Structure formats: C-alpha cells, structure tokens
Coordinates of C-alpha atoms in Angstrom, one line a residue:
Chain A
X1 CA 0.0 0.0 0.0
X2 CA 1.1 3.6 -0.8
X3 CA 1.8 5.1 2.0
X4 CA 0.1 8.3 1.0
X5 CA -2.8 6.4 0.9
X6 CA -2.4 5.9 4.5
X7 CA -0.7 9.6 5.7
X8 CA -4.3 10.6 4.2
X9 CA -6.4 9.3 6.6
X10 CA -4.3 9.6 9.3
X11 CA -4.0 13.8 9.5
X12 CA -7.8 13.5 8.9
X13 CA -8.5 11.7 11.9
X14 CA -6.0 13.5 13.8
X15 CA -7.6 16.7 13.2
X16 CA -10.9 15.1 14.2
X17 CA -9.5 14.1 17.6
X18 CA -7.8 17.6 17.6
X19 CA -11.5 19.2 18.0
X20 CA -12.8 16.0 20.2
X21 CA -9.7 16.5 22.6
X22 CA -10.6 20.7 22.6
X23 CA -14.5 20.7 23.0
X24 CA -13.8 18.5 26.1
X25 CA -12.6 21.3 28.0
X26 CA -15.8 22.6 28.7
X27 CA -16.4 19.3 29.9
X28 CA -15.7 17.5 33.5
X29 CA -14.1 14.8 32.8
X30 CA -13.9 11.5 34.4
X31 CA -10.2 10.9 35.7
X32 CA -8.9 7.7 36.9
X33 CA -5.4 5.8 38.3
X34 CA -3.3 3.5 36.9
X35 CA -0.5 2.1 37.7
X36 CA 0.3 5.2 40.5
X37 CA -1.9 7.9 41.6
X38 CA 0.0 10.1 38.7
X39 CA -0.5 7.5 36.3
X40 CA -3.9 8.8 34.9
X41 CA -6.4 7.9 32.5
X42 CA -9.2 10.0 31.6
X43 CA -12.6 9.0 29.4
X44 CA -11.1 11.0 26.3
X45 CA -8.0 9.0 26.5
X46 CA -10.4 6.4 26.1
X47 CA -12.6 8.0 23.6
X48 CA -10.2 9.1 21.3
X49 CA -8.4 5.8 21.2
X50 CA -11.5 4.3 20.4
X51 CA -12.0 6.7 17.4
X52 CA -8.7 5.4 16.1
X53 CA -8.9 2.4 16.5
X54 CA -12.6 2.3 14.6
X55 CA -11.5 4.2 11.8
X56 CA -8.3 2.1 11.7
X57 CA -10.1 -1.5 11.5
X58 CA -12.5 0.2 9.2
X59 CA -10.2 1.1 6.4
X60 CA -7.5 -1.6 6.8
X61 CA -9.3 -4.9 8.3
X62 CA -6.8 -6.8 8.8
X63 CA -4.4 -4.1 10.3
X64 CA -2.8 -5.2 13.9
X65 CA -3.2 -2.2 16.7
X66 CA -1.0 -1.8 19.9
X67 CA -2.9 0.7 22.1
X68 CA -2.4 2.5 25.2
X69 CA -5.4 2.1 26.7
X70 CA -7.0 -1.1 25.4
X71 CA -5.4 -3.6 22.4
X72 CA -2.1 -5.0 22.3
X73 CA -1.2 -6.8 19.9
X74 CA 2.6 -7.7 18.8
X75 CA 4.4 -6.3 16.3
X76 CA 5.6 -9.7 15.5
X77 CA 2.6 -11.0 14.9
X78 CA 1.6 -8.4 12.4
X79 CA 2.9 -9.1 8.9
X80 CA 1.2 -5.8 7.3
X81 CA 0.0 -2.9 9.1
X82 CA 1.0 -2.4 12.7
X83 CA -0.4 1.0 14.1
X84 CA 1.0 2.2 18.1
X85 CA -1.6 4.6 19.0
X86 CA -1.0 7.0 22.1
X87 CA -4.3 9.1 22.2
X88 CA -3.3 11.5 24.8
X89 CA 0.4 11.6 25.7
X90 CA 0.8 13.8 28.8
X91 CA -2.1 13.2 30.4
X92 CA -1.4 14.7 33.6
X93 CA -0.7 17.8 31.6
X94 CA -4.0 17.7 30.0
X95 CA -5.7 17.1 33.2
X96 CA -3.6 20.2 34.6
X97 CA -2.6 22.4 32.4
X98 CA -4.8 21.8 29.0
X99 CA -1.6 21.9 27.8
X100 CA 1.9 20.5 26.6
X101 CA -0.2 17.0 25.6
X102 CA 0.2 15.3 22.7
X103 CA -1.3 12.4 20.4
X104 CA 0.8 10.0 18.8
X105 CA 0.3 7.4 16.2
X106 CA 3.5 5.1 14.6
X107 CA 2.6 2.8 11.6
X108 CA 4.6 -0.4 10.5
X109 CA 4.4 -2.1 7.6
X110 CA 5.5 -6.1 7.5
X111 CA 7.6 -5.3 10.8
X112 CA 9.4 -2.0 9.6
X113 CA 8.7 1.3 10.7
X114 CA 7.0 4.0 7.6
X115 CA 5.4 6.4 9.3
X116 CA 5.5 8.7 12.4
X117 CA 2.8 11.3 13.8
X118 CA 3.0 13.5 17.3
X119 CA 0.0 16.1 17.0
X120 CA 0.9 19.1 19.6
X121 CA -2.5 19.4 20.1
X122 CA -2.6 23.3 21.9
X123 CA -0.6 24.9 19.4
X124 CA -2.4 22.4 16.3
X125 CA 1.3 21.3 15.1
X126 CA 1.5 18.2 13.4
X127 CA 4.8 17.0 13.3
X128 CA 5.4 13.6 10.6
X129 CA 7.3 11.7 8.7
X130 CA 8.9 8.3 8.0
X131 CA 11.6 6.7 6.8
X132 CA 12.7 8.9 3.2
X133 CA 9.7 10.7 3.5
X134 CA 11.6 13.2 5.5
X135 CA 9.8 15.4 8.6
X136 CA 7.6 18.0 8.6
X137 CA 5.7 20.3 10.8
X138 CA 2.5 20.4 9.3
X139 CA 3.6 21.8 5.7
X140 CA 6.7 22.7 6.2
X141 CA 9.7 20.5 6.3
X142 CA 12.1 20.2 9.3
X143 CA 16.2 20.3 8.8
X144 CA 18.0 17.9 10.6
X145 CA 18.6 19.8 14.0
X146 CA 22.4 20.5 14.9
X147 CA 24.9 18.1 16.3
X148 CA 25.4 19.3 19.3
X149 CA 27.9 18.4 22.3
X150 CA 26.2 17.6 25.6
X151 CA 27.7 20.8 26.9
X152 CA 26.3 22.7 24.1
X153 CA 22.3 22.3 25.0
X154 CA 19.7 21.9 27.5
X155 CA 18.4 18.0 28.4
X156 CA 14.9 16.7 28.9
X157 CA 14.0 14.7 31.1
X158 CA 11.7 12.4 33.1
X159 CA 11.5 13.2 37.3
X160 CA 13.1 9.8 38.2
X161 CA 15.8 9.8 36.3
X162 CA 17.5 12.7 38.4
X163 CA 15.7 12.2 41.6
X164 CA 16.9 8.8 41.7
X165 CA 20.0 9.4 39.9
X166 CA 19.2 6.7 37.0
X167 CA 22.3 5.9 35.2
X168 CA 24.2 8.3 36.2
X169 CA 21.9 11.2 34.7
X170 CA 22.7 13.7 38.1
X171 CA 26.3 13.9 36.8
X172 CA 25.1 13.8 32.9
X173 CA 22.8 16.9 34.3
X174 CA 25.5 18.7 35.3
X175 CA 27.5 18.3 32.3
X176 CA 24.5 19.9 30.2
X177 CA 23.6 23.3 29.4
X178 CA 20.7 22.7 31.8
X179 CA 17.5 20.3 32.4
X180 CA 14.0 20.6 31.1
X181 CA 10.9 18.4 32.1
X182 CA 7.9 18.9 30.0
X183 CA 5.5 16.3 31.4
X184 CA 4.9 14.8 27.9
X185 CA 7.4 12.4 25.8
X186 CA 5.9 13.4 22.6
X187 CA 6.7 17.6 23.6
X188 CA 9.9 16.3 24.4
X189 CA 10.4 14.4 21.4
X190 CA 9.6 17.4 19.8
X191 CA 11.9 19.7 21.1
X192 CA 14.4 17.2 20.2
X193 CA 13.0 17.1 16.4
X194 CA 13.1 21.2 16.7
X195 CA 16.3 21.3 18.2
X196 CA 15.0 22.9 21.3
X197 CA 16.9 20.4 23.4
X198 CA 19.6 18.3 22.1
X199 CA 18.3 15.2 23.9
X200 CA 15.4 13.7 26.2
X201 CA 15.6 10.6 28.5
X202 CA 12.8 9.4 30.4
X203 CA 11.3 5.5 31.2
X204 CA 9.4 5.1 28.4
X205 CA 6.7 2.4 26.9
X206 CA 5.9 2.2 23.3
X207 CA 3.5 3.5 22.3
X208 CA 5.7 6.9 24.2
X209 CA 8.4 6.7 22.0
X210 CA 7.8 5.0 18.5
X211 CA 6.2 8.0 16.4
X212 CA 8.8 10.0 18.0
X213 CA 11.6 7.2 17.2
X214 CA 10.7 7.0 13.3
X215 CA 10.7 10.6 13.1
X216 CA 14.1 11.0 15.1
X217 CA 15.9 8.4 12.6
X218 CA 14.5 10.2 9.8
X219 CA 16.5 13.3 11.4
X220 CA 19.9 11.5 12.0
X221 CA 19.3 11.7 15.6
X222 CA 19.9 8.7 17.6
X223 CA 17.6 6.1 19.4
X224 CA 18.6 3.9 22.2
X225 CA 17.4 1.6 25.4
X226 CA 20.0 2.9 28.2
X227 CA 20.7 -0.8 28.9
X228 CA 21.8 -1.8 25.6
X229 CA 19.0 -4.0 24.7
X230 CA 17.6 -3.1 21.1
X231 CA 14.0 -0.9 21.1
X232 CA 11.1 -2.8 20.3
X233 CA 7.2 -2.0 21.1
X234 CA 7.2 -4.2 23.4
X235 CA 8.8 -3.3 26.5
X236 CA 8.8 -0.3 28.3
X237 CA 12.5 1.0 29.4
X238 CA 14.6 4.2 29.5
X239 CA 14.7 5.5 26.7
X240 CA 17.7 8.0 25.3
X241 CA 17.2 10.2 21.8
X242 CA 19.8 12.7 21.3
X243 CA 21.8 14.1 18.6
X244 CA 24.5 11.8 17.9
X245 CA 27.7 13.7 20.0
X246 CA 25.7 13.7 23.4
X247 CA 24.4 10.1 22.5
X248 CA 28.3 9.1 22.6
X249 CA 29.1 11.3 25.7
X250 CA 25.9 9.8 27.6
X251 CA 27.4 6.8 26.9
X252 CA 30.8 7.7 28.0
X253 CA 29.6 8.1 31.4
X254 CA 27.0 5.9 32.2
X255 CA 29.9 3.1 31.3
X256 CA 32.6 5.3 33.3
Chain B
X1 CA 1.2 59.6 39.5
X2 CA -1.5 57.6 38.4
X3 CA -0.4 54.2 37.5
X4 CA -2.6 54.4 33.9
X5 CA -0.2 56.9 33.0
X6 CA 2.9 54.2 34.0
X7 CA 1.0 51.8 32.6
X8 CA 0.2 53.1 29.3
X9 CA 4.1 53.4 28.5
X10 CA 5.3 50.5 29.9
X11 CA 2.9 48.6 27.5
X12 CA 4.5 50.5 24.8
X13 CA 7.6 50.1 25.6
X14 CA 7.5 46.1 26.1
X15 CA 5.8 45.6 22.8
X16 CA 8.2 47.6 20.9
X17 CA 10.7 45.5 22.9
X18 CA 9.6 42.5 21.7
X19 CA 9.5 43.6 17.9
X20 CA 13.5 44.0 18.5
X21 CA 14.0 40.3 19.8
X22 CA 11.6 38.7 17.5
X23 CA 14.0 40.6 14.8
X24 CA 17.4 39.3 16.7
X25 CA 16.1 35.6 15.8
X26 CA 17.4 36.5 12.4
X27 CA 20.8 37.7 13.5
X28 CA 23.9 36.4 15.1
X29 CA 23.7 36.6 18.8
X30 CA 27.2 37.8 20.8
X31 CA 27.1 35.7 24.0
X32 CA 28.7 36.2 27.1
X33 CA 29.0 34.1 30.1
X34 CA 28.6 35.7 33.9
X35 CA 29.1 33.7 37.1
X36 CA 29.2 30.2 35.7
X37 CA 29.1 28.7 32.0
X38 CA 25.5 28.6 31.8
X39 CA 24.8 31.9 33.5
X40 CA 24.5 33.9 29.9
X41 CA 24.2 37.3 28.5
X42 CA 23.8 38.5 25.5
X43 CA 23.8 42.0 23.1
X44 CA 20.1 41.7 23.2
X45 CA 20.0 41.0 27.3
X46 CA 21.4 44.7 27.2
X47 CA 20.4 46.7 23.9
X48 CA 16.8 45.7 25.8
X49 CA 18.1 46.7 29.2
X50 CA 19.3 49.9 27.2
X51 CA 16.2 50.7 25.7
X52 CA 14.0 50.6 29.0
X53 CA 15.9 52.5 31.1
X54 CA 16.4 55.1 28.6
X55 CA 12.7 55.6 28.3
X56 CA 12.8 55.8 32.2
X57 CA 15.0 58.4 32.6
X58 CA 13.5 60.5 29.4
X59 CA 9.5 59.8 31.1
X60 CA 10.6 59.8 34.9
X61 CA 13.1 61.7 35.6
X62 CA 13.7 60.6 39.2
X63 CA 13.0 57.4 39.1
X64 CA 15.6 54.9 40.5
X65 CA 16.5 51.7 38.8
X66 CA 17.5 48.1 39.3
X67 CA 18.5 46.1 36.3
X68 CA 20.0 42.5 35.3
X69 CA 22.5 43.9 33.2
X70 CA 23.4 47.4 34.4
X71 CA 22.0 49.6 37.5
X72 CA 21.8 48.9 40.8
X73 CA 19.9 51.4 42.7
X74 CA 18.1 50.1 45.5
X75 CA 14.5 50.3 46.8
X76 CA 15.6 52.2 50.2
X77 CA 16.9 54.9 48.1
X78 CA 14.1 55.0 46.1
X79 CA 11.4 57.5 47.4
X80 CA 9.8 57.8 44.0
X81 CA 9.2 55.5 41.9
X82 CA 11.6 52.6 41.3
X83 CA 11.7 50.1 38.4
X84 CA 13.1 46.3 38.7
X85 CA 14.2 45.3 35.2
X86 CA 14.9 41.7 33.7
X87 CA 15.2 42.5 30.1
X88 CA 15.2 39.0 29.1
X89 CA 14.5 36.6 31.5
X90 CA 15.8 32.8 31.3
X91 CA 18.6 34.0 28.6
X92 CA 19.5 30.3 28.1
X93 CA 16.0 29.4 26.4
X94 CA 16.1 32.5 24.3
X95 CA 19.6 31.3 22.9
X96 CA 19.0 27.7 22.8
X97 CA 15.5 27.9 22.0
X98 CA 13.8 30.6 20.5
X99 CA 11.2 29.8 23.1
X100 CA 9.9 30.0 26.6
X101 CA 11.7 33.1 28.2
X102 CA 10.1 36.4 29.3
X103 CA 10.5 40.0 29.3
X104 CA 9.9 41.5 33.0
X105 CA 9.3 44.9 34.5
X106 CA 8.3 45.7 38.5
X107 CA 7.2 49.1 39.2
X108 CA 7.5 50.5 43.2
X109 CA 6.0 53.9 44.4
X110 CA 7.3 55.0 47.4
X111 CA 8.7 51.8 48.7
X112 CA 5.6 50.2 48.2
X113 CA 4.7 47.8 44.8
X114 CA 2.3 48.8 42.2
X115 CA 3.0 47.5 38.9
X116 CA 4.3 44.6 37.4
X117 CA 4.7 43.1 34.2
X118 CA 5.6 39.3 32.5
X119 CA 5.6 39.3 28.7
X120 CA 5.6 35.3 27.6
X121 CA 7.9 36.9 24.5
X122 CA 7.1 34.1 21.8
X123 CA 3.2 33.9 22.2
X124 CA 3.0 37.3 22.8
X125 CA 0.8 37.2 25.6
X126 CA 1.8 40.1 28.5
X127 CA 0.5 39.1 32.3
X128 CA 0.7 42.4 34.1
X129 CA -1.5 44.4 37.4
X130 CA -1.1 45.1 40.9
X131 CA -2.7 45.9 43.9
X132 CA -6.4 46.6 43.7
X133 CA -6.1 46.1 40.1
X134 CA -6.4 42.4 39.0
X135 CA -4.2 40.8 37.0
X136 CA -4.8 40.4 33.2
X137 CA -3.2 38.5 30.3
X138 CA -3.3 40.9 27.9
X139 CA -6.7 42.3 28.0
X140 CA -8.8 39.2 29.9
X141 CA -8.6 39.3 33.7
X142 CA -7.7 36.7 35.3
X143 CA -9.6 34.8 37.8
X144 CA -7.4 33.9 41.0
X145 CA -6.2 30.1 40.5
X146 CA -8.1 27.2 42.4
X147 CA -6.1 26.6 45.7
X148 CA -4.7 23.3 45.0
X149 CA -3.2 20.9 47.6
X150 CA 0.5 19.7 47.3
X151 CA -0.7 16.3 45.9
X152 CA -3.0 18.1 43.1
X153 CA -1.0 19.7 41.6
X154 CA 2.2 20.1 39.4
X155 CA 5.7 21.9 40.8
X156 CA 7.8 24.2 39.1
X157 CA 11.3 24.1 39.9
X158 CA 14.7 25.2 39.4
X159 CA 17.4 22.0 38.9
X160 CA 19.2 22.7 41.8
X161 CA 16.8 22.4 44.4
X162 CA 15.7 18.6 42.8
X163 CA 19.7 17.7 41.7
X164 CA 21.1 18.9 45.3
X165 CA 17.9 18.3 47.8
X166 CA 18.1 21.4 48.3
X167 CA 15.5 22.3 51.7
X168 CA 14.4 18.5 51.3
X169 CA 12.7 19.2 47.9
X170 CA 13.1 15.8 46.4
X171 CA 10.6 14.2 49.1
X172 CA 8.6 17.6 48.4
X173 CA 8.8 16.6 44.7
X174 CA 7.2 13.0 45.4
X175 CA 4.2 14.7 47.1
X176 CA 3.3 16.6 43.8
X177 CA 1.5 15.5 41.1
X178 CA 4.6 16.0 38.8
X179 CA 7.8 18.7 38.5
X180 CA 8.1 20.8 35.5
X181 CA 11.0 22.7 34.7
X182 CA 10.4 25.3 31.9
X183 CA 13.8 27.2 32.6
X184 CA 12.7 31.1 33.0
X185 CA 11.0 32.0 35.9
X186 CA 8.8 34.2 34.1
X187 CA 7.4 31.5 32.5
X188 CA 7.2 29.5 35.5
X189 CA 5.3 32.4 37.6
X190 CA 2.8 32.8 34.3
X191 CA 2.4 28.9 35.0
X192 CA 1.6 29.6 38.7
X193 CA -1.1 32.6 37.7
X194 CA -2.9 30.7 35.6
X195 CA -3.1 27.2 37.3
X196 CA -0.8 25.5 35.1
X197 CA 1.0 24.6 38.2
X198 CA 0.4 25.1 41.8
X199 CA 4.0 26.6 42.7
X200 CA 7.2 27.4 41.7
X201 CA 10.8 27.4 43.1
X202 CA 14.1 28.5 42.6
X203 CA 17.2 30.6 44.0
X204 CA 16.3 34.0 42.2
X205 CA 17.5 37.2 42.2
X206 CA 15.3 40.3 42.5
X207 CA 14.7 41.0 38.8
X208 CA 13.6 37.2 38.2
X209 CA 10.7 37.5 41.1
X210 CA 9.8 41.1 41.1
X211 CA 7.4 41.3 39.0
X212 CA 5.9 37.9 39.8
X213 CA 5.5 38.3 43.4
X214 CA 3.4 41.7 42.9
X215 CA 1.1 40.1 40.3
X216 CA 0.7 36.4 42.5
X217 CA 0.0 38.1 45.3
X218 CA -2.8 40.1 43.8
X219 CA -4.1 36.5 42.8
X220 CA -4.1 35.4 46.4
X221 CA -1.3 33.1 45.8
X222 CA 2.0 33.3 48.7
X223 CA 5.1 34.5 47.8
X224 CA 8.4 33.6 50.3
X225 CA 11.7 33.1 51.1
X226 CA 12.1 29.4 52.1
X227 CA 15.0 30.6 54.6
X228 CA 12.2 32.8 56.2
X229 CA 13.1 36.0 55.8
X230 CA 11.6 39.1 54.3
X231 CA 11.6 39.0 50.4
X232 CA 13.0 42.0 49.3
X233 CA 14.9 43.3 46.1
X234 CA 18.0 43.3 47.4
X235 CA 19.0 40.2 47.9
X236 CA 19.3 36.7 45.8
X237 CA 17.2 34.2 47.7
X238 CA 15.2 30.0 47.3
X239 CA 11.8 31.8 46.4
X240 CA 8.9 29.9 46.9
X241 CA 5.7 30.8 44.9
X242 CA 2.6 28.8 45.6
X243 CA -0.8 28.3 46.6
X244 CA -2.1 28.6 50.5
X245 CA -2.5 24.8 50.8
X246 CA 1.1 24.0 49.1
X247 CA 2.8 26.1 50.6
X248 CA 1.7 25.4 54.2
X249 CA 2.5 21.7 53.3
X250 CA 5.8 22.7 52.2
X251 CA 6.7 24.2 55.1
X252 CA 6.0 21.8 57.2
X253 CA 7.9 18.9 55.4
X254 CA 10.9 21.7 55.2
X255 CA 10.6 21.8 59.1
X256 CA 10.4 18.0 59.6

C-alpha cells in the first residue's frame, strides 16, 4: 500500500480528535489511576483511542493495533500494518494544564517502521514523517537539528531519572547546558526534532516513543534503550534520543 | 502619579521590545557568560536593558532603577518610583530555544509595589497588574487560580533544588502530582497565575521575582523566602511561589 494512501487518513483523523480533545474542555471529565496515583487515565484517553482504533479496523481490516489504553497486539505477529496509538500523551498535563499533551500514532508495515505522527494538540502542530519521506511540521519541512555536544544544550527529562540518579543522569545533568521536564514524551520528542533540546531521556513504553523514534531516525538523531537492549514496542524502558555527539558522551559516562 | 499613565508606556515600551527580539532571531547573537558557564548574556540582554531605562530616565526623571545587566539602585533609596528590570528573563532558552523566556518589569511607588509586568515573549501574551487592580493577560482578567493541595498539583522548579535536595525538595517533589522545569521564571510564575502549576521554586534574584510576586500576590497566591526572611529586592534568595495549601504543606515537610 502507498503510504500516502495511509498519511491521508491519518492527519484526517487527527484533526478530528484535535476538536474531540478541545471541546472536552468545557467538559468534567472522568479521571482515573493506573498504575500510580500520577499514572492517569481520563474518558477521552479512552474515547479518542476508540476513534482510532474504529476508523483504523475500518479502512485496513486486517491491520494489527497496539494501544495504550486497550489492544495489544505484537508487532511480531503483524505481517502488514501495525499502528501504536498513544491518544493523549501527557495526560497529567492535559488534566492540569490543558496543555503541553500530545497524540501520537506510529505505523509499521511487515515489521518495519514508515510512518511517524506527534500532534501538539494546543498549538495544532502536526509533526510527521517516516523513513525517506523526510519530517515535517504540518507543511513545512524540518532540517536535521544540529549536532550538538552535551555541553552545548539543554536535556529533557523524566523526574526519576534525576531524583533517583538513574544511570548516572545527576552527573550527565550537570554536564549539560541545563535540564527541562515537559511532562509529555511526545513535547519532548519534539523539542528534540526542533532542536529545542539536544536530547530527552525518560522511562518510556511504546507507544511513548515510537512515532517519536521514526521521526528522530529520519532526522539523524539517535535512538537507544539505556541498557543496551535493542528498542522494540514491546517493553517499556529508558529510553535515550539525542543528537549523535551527546548520545556518545551519555554513553561515556554511564559506562565510566 | 496615576499608575494608567505608567501603565500606558510601559505597554508601549514592552511591545516595541519584543519587535526588537523577535528581529534578533534572524541575526547572530554575541554571547557572554557571567558567574558560571551557563549563567549567559547577550547584546540583546542589554540593547533591551538599554532601551527601557532610557525611556525611564526621558519619562521619569527621578525614578531609580535596578536592572540584570546594568543599574543597581536600590529600593531604600528610592522615594519615588523605582523600576526592577529583567530585560530577558531565562537568557538560556532564548539562545538555545527561541522559546519559553520572558521579558519583566516591576514598578515601586514610594517603597511600596504597584506595577508589574511578564511578557511570555514568543506567544506574545503580557501578564501584568497590581494591587487593587487584577491581573490580566493581555486584555482578559484573570480569575485567581483554584487553591490546590500539594498532591494536586504540578511543581515548578529550578534543577538545583531537585539535583542537590536542596531544603528536602526531592521528598517535596514525590508529594506533587509532577515537577516541570520550563527554565525562566517568568514563565514558570505565568504557569503559577494561571493554574498550570500550583507553585514554583528556585534561588532568584530580584529582577527574576519582582514582578511575579506583585502580580501572584494580587491573585491570592503566597510569595516567600524558604529561609524565612523578608523578600525583598535586594538580595538573591530559594523563592517559593505557591498556593495557600502548598505552601503550608511545604513548610511543614521543610521543618520536619
């Protein structure tokens, strides 16, 4: 299948969870706990996972779907379309701040990645790609964001991994141009896509990262499980993208 | 004086500021370092520094000054009106990123506050009051944010405090719904105004809280210095904006 045939849909129904996600708002909505008390799920993480999902098993039938909330099936186990769907990303953030929340959707085809989406759904910014496609924010095509040194740029990153000095990353902190924490991997991916920081770590699951890892790639920048193991979307683990010179410094120290 | 007469120029002033950074974007930045490698400065820090205080001195012809880059008068000497300036506030976002970092002003009539002013630069939204006056985002006043518990809500904070426990802050972190660091404490008090989080802190220096404190206290929320003395302009002190509720609860884990 063509993958524009595919990209098609997909802004569509984006843009239609776009105004789902914003006329909630002016709703109350119906918040619940996971696996922590700030592990939350709302009924519009729900609904609008259930929206793609629909549309997806409507247009491809025999598509496999690894969702947040509800499906999991295996990549492996998919031989043609594979979709990871994050409906809300940041949902704490949503349920906060109606802010800095994203929704994410990564497509594979016969077990390789083609296509990456993370909607920025305040500031309507779609930013997608795949695999020599190139990136893009909305119309407008991304550069690959500068090489730079750990020392030359600021860090995102998840609360644990510097409360609890994970890997080293209090050290790799201080060796950075300072720290960020956005509250959403797909923001942070994007500011990594942008430039904006020159790397983000955080614990991740899949269906956090893989939009955000196809677009990366595309970009030169690199992707990596701290521990070494290779990234599937299976597992959930920490999860390093940086620009290729503080990927090697990282590195560096957490083997020092 | 009447303050609509401050206020009128001031607004003036800050817009026309921001046309001249908005343009710097597309020039090459000279950037200094100050007290550590990450503590920057740049032409624009103090052409913008420039251009305030030189519409001070032409419009108030007394008027004392304190700013970032350049004057230091102080608010004891200052039995007119005195004006705390950070002409770019969180320096390292506005080189790195483009993004996220504020223009401030804080206005004082005979020793007391009156005026102050956060412009969120990139979205061109300016927070400003004082007492008995509200506090508006650009022309919508804003209500005063709900008065969330520690556990409801999401912390602003500077890396320090989290990196070094700084006054037990990493078990005041785990009682929050999440920390955010956004890197300007501009930003971070807009955050705080309008519910985005339920507190803020960081070591700051008079120009980074000046402003803030005059318009969170008009919004009921509690401005202090976690060491327990007076805030004043003077000095370089932890600041600690919150809500009631947090910030009793903070206080009492920081007296544990």
């Amino acid at each position: 299948m063509e993958w524009q045939v595919i990209d098609e849909k997909i802004k569509r129904w984006m843009f239609e969870a776009r105004e789902m996600i914003l006329a909630s708002f002016n709703t109350k909505l119906d918040i619940n706990t996971k696996s922590n008390r700030n592990d939350l799920v709302t009924n519009m993480d729900k609904k609008i996972e259930k929206f793609y999902i629909d549309h997806i098993h409507e247009s491809f039938s025999n598509a496999k779907i690894m969702g947040e909330e509800s499906e999991k099936d295996a990549l492996q186990d998919a031989d043609g379309l594979f979709f990871v769907i994050d409906p809300i990303d940041g949902t704490m953030n949503f349920v906060k701040q109606q802010d800095n929340f994203a929704s994410m959707i990564a497509i594979y085809q016969n077990h390789r990645p083609i296509l990456g989406y993370i909607l920025d759904v305040r500031n309507n910014e779609l930013y997608w790609g795949g695999k020599s496609i190139g990136v893009y924010r909305n119309f407008e095509r991304l550069d690959a964001p500068q090489d730079l040194t750990l020392r030359e740029g600021l860090l995102g990153a998840g609360l644990p991994m510097i409360l609890n000095d994970e890997y080293h990353f209090q050290e790799i902190a201080r060796e950075t141009s300072g720290v960020r924490m956005y509250g959403s991997a797909g923001i942070e991916f994007i500011n990594v896509l942008t430039g904006k920081t020159l790397g983000y770590v955080s614990r991740l699951h899949a269906w956090d990262y893989a939009a955000g890892k196809i677009l990366a790639e595309e970009l030169g920048l690199v992707v990596q499980a701290i521990d070494g193991t290779d990234i599937d979307v299976l597992s959930s683990k920490v999860v390093l993208v940086s620009t290729k010179s503080a990927n090697e410094k990282i590195n560096e120290i957490i083997k020092a």
